[in-house]
mmCIF file of C-alpha atoms and ligand atoms in Angstrom:
data_model
loop_
_atom_site.group_PDB
_atom_site.id
_atom_site.type_symbol
_atom_site.label_atom_id
_atom_site.label_comp_id
_atom_site.label_asym_id
_atom_site.label_seq_id
_atom_site.Cartn_x
_atom_site.Cartn_y
_atom_site.Cartn_z
ATOM 1 C CA MET O 9 55.721 184.897 155.945
ATOM 2 C CA LEU O 10 56.440 181.246 156.317
ATOM 3 C CA LEU O 11 60.155 180.414 156.681
ATOM 4 C CA ARG O 12 60.252 176.668 156.038
ATOM 5 C CA GLY O 13 62.923 174.988 158.202
ATOM 6 C CA PHE O 14 64.384 178.183 159.533
ATOM 7 C CA ALA O 15 64.834 176.692 163.031
ATOM 8 C CA LEU O 16 65.674 173.100 161.908
ATOM 9 C CA THR O 17 69.357 173.273 162.774
ATOM 10 C CA ASN O 18 68.447 174.647 166.259
ATOM 11 C CA ALA O 19 65.477 172.431 166.951
ATOM 12 C CA GLN O 20 67.246 169.998 169.348
ATOM 13 C CA ASP O 21 68.825 172.870 171.412
ATOM 14 C CA LEU O 22 65.468 174.730 171.485
ATOM 15 C CA ILE O 23 63.756 171.622 172.890
ATOM 16 C CA ALA O 24 66.453 171.142 175.555
ATOM 17 C CA THR O 25 65.994 174.837 176.483
ATOM 18 C CA VAL O 26 62.226 174.420 176.676
ATOM 19 C CA THR O 27 62.762 171.626 179.207
ATOM 20 C CA LEU O 28 64.948 173.956 181.293
ATOM 21 C CA VAL O 29 62.301 176.710 181.208
ATOM 22 C CA SER O 30 59.490 174.253 182.172
ATOM 23 C CA ASN O 31 61.513 172.775 184.997
ATOM 24 C CA ALA O 32 61.395 176.360 186.564
ATOM 25 C CA ALA O 33 57.827 177.305 185.328
ATOM 26 C CA PRO O 34 55.899 174.075 184.555
ATOM 27 C CA PHE O 35 53.396 173.721 181.744
ATOM 28 C CA ARG O 36 49.828 174.224 182.982
ATOM 29 C CA ASN O 37 46.381 174.327 181.410
ATOM 30 C CA MET O 38 45.090 177.818 181.994
ATOM 31 C CA VAL O 39 41.421 178.609 182.503
ATOM 32 C CA THR O 40 39.613 180.898 180.038
ATOM 33 C CA PRO O 41 37.518 183.896 181.287
ATOM 34 C CA GLY O 42 34.596 181.581 180.580
ATOM 35 C CA GLY O 43 35.884 178.989 183.088
ATOM 36 C CA ARG O 44 37.073 176.219 180.789
ATOM 37 C CA ALA O 45 40.521 174.649 181.011
ATOM 38 C CA MET O 46 42.371 175.165 177.758
ATOM 39 C CA SER O 47 43.579 171.885 176.115
ATOM 40 C CA VAL O 48 46.845 173.484 175.213
ATOM 41 C CA ALA O 49 49.382 173.534 178.097
ATOM 42 C CA MET O 50 51.401 176.764 178.407
ATOM 43 C CA THR O 51 54.302 178.374 180.089
ATOM 44 C CA ASN O 52 56.349 181.486 179.401
ATOM 45 C CA CYS O 53 59.771 182.999 179.606
ATOM 46 C CA GLY O 54 60.908 186.656 179.342
ATOM 47 C CA ASP O 55 60.149 189.827 181.172
ATOM 48 C CA VAL O 56 56.509 189.059 180.960
ATOM 49 C CA GLY O 57 54.283 186.092 180.364
ATOM 50 C CA TRP O 58 50.773 185.689 178.843
ATOM 51 C CA VAL O 59 48.273 184.471 181.315
ATOM 52 C CA SER O 60 44.524 183.592 181.352
ATOM 53 C CA ASP O 61 42.217 183.077 184.288
ATOM 54 C CA ARG O 62 38.663 183.907 185.293
ATOM 55 C CA SER O 63 39.341 187.583 185.278
ATOM 56 C CA GLY O 64 40.636 187.667 181.628
ATOM 57 C CA TYR O 65 43.775 187.578 179.507
ATOM 58 C CA ARG O 66 46.847 189.689 180.213
ATOM 59 C CA TYR O 67 50.678 189.806 180.367
ATOM 60 C CA ASP O 68 52.094 189.413 183.915
ATOM 61 C CA ARG O 69 55.592 189.771 185.290
ATOM 62 C CA THR O 70 55.184 186.767 187.523
ATOM 63 C CA ASP O 71 54.107 183.170 187.178
ATOM 64 C CA PRO O 72 50.738 182.994 189.016
ATOM 65 C CA THR O 73 51.402 179.353 190.013
ATOM 66 C CA SER O 74 54.594 180.215 191.958
ATOM 67 C CA GLY O 75 54.540 183.966 192.309
ATOM 68 C CA ASP O 76 58.099 184.055 190.839
ATOM 69 C CA PRO O 77 59.255 186.060 187.914
ATOM 70 C CA TRP O 78 59.126 184.065 184.636
ATOM 71 C CA PRO O 79 62.406 182.342 183.670
ATOM 72 C CA ARG O 80 64.683 184.794 181.710
ATOM 73 C CA MET O 81 64.497 184.672 177.910
ATOM 74 C CA PRO O 82 67.435 182.506 176.745
ATOM 75 C CA ALA O 83 69.789 184.328 174.319
ATOM 76 C CA ALA O 84 69.343 181.478 171.866
ATOM 77 C CA PHE O 85 65.561 182.263 171.816
ATOM 78 C CA SER O 86 65.776 185.979 171.247
ATOM 79 C CA ASP O 87 68.627 185.656 168.716
ATOM 80 C CA LEU O 88 66.527 183.229 166.661
ATOM 81 C CA ALA O 89 63.338 185.357 166.851
ATOM 82 C CA ALA O 90 65.338 188.476 165.721
ATOM 83 C CA ARG O 91 66.949 186.687 162.846
ATOM 84 C CA ALA O 92 63.608 185.309 161.690
ATOM 85 C CA ALA O 93 61.918 188.725 161.945
ATOM 86 C CA ALA O 94 64.821 190.309 160.030
ATOM 87 C CA ALA O 95 64.440 187.618 157.263
ATOM 88 C CA ALA O 96 60.780 188.665 156.971
ATOM 89 C CA GLY O 97 61.708 192.382 156.708
ATOM 90 C CA PHE O 98 61.185 193.401 160.402
ATOM 91 C CA ASP O 99 64.496 194.940 161.623
ATOM 92 C CA SER O 100 65.401 195.087 165.365
ATOM 93 C CA PHE O 101 62.762 192.900 166.781
ATOM 94 C CA GLU O 102 63.368 192.668 170.532
ATOM 95 C CA PRO O 103 60.771 190.366 172.095
ATOM 96 C CA ASP O 104 60.050 190.757 175.846
ATOM 97 C CA SER O 105 57.971 187.600 176.018
ATOM 98 C CA CYS O 106 57.876 184.053 174.718
ATOM 99 C CA LEU O 107 54.756 181.984 175.185
ATOM 100 C CA ILE O 108 55.473 178.276 174.971
ATOM 101 C CA ASN O 109 52.522 176.056 173.851
ATOM 102 C CA ARG O 110 52.505 172.307 174.233
ATOM 103 C CA TYR O 111 50.052 170.136 172.304
ATOM 104 C CA ILE O 112 49.343 166.477 172.671
ATOM 105 C CA PRO O 113 47.320 164.428 170.205
ATOM 106 C CA GLY O 114 43.774 165.797 170.174
ATOM 107 C CA THR O 115 44.727 169.202 171.477
ATOM 108 C CA LYS O 116 43.538 172.139 169.513
ATOM 109 C CA LEU O 117 43.544 175.966 169.785
ATOM 110 C CA SER O 118 40.392 177.754 168.798
ATOM 111 C CA LEU O 119 40.300 180.679 166.368
ATOM 112 C CA HIS O 120 41.508 183.834 168.078
ATOM 113 C CA GLN O 121 43.324 187.157 167.492
ATOM 114 C CA ASP O 122 46.550 188.074 169.438
ATOM 115 C CA ARG O 123 45.648 191.509 170.689
ATOM 116 C CA ASP O 124 46.803 191.636 174.293
ATOM 117 C CA GLU O 125 50.041 193.358 173.213
ATOM 118 C CA GLN O 126 50.400 197.055 173.420
ATOM 119 C CA ASP O 127 52.052 197.652 170.116
ATOM 120 C CA PHE O 128 50.682 195.974 166.931
ATOM 121 C CA ASP O 129 53.569 197.365 164.868
ATOM 122 C CA ALA O 130 55.844 194.652 166.248
ATOM 123 C CA PRO O 131 55.550 191.303 164.510
ATOM 124 C CA ILE O 132 54.979 187.960 166.317
ATOM 125 C CA VAL O 133 57.491 185.171 165.545
ATOM 126 C CA SER O 134 56.162 181.582 165.753
ATOM 127 C CA VAL O 135 58.446 178.536 165.933
ATOM 128 C CA SER O 136 57.050 174.985 165.447
ATOM 129 C CA LEU O 137 58.767 172.007 166.998
ATOM 130 C CA GLY O 138 57.975 168.302 167.050
ATOM 131 C CA LEU O 139 54.842 166.778 165.584
ATOM 132 C CA PRO O 140 53.328 168.606 162.643
ATOM 133 C CA ALA O 141 50.152 170.666 162.939
ATOM 134 C CA THR O 142 47.481 171.997 160.633
ATOM 135 C CA PHE O 143 47.456 175.826 161.204
ATOM 136 C CA LEU O 144 44.292 177.679 160.471
ATOM 137 C CA PHE O 145 44.923 181.093 158.961
ATOM 138 C CA GLY O 146 41.825 183.117 158.647
ATOM 139 C CA GLY O 147 41.124 186.735 157.877
ATOM 140 C CA PRO O 148 40.266 189.930 159.713
ATOM 141 C CA ARG O 149 36.839 188.506 160.819
ATOM 142 C CA ARG O 150 36.269 185.415 162.907
ATOM 143 C CA ALA O 151 33.816 184.232 160.270
ATOM 144 C CA ASP O 152 36.388 184.301 157.412
ATOM 145 C CA ARG O 153 37.150 180.848 156.271
ATOM 146 C CA PRO O 154 40.574 179.838 157.299
ATOM 147 C CA ARG O 155 43.308 178.409 155.014
ATOM 148 C CA ARG O 156 44.868 175.288 156.248
ATOM 149 C CA VAL O 157 48.680 175.379 156.437
ATOM 150 C CA ARG O 158 50.855 172.399 157.569
ATOM 151 C CA LEU O 159 53.526 173.512 160.016
ATOM 152 C CA ASP O 160 56.412 171.087 160.506
ATOM 153 C CA ASN O 161 59.249 170.751 162.947
ATOM 154 C CA GLY O 162 61.624 173.724 162.412
ATOM 155 C CA ASP O 163 59.113 175.889 160.540
ATOM 156 C CA VAL O 164 59.010 179.579 161.464
ATOM 157 C CA VAL O 165 56.135 181.959 160.801
ATOM 158 C CA VAL O 166 56.547 185.728 161.052
ATOM 159 C CA TRP O 167 53.292 187.775 161.336
ATOM 160 C CA GLY O 168 53.189 191.451 161.118
ATOM 161 C CA GLY O 169 51.862 194.486 159.301
ATOM 162 C CA PRO O 170 48.387 193.841 157.783
ATOM 163 C CA ALA O 171 48.330 190.233 159.009
ATOM 164 C CA ARG O 172 49.027 191.068 162.653
ATOM 165 C CA LEU O 173 45.427 190.797 163.850
ATOM 166 C CA THR O 174 44.370 187.824 161.527
ATOM 167 C CA PHE O 175 42.150 185.243 163.215
ATOM 168 C CA HIS O 176 44.039 181.960 163.527
ATOM 169 C CA GLY O 177 44.047 178.658 165.366
ATOM 170 C CA VAL O 178 45.400 175.095 165.331
ATOM 171 C CA ALA O 179 43.278 172.049 164.229
ATOM 172 C CA PRO O 180 43.207 169.054 166.634
ATOM 173 C CA LEU O 181 46.787 167.558 166.730
ATOM 174 C CA ALA O 182 46.977 164.215 164.877
ATOM 175 C CA ASP O 183 48.649 161.336 166.720
ATOM 176 C CA GLY O 184 52.241 160.636 165.956
ATOM 177 C CA ASN O 185 55.590 160.193 167.449
ATOM 178 C CA HIS O 186 58.472 162.667 166.838
ATOM 179 C CA ALA O 187 62.162 161.822 167.465
ATOM 180 C CA LEU O 188 62.585 165.172 169.272
ATOM 181 C CA THR O 189 59.404 165.569 171.263
ATOM 182 C CA GLY O 190 57.605 162.237 171.363
ATOM 183 C CA ARG O 191 53.841 162.455 171.131
ATOM 184 C CA SER O 192 53.706 166.248 171.274
ATOM 185 C CA ARG O 193 54.211 169.520 169.433
ATOM 186 C CA ILE O 194 55.812 172.572 170.950
ATOM 187 C CA ASN O 195 55.188 176.134 169.652
ATOM 188 C CA LEU O 196 57.116 179.160 170.656
ATOM 189 C CA THR O 197 55.612 182.568 170.044
ATOM 190 C CA PHE O 198 57.806 185.613 170.532
ATOM 191 C CA ARG O 199 56.037 188.862 171.274
ATOM 192 C CA LYS O 200 56.756 192.406 172.116
ATOM 193 C CA ALA O 201 54.040 192.899 174.686
ATOM 194 C CA PHE O 202 55.010 196.173 176.251
HETATM 195 C C1 MD6 H 301 50.514 177.632 167.600
HETATM 196 N N1 MD6 H 301 50.134 179.920 167.517
HETATM 197 O O1 MD6 H 301 51.031 177.682 166.490
HETATM 198 C C2 MD6 H 301 49.621 178.726 168.022
HETATM 199 N N2 MD6 H 301 49.557 183.523 167.498
HETATM 200 O O2 MD6 H 301 50.585 176.691 168.385
HETATM 201 C C3 MD6 H 301 49.451 181.195 167.693
HETATM 202 O O3 MD6 H 301 48.478 181.292 168.310
HETATM 203 C C4 MD6 H 301 50.077 182.292 167.081
HETATM 204 O O4 MD6 H 301 51.578 181.152 165.685
HETATM 205 C C5 MD6 H 301 50.081 184.642 166.924
HETATM 206 C C6 MD6 H 301 51.009 184.687 165.997
HETATM 207 C C7 MD6 H 301 51.557 183.519 165.655
HETATM 208 C C8 MD6 H 301 51.038 182.287 166.201
HETATM 209 FE FE1 FE H 302 47.798 183.316 168.495
#
């Protein structure tokens, strides 16, 4: 379910909070199991964070760059995620992880499924901030032709139920300049990983 503008009134505060999180756990380009650096820069907050390296994808309690626990999930983050999930019909969503993605012009995210979480009954809540992106929303198989959906600053998408394992990605980010984020797009995805 696409909730247009659901996070618009919070967008400036969310960006300020992303800056605080990334001061403690800086954005980095993780390496895929195949050995390529991802073009999307990532960090996390919450009890666990999503990480990728040569050995695979997983959720980890600590930031591998520093060895420290990930920054705590800010209350403003979990509150927003729970309100969005409820608006889409998922009551009492309690995310334990927030993956923060940063795109600069040209950055893309290849088609993938989110399947490193233990419980596919919980939805994922995705918040778009800054520059607009073309989201690719496919089907249950990688070969399914994706729909293209524009996601703007403040848009929130809630994925659950039959859509939970849909293949999806992000087309290369177009150049632009946004008042809140400059030449970048920030995406927050809230998950219940454990
Ligand atoms: C992005 N989002 O919007 C990437 N995954 O930058 C995702 O990969 C994603 O938005 C699972 C559920 C929602 C998402
Ligand atoms: Fe995803």
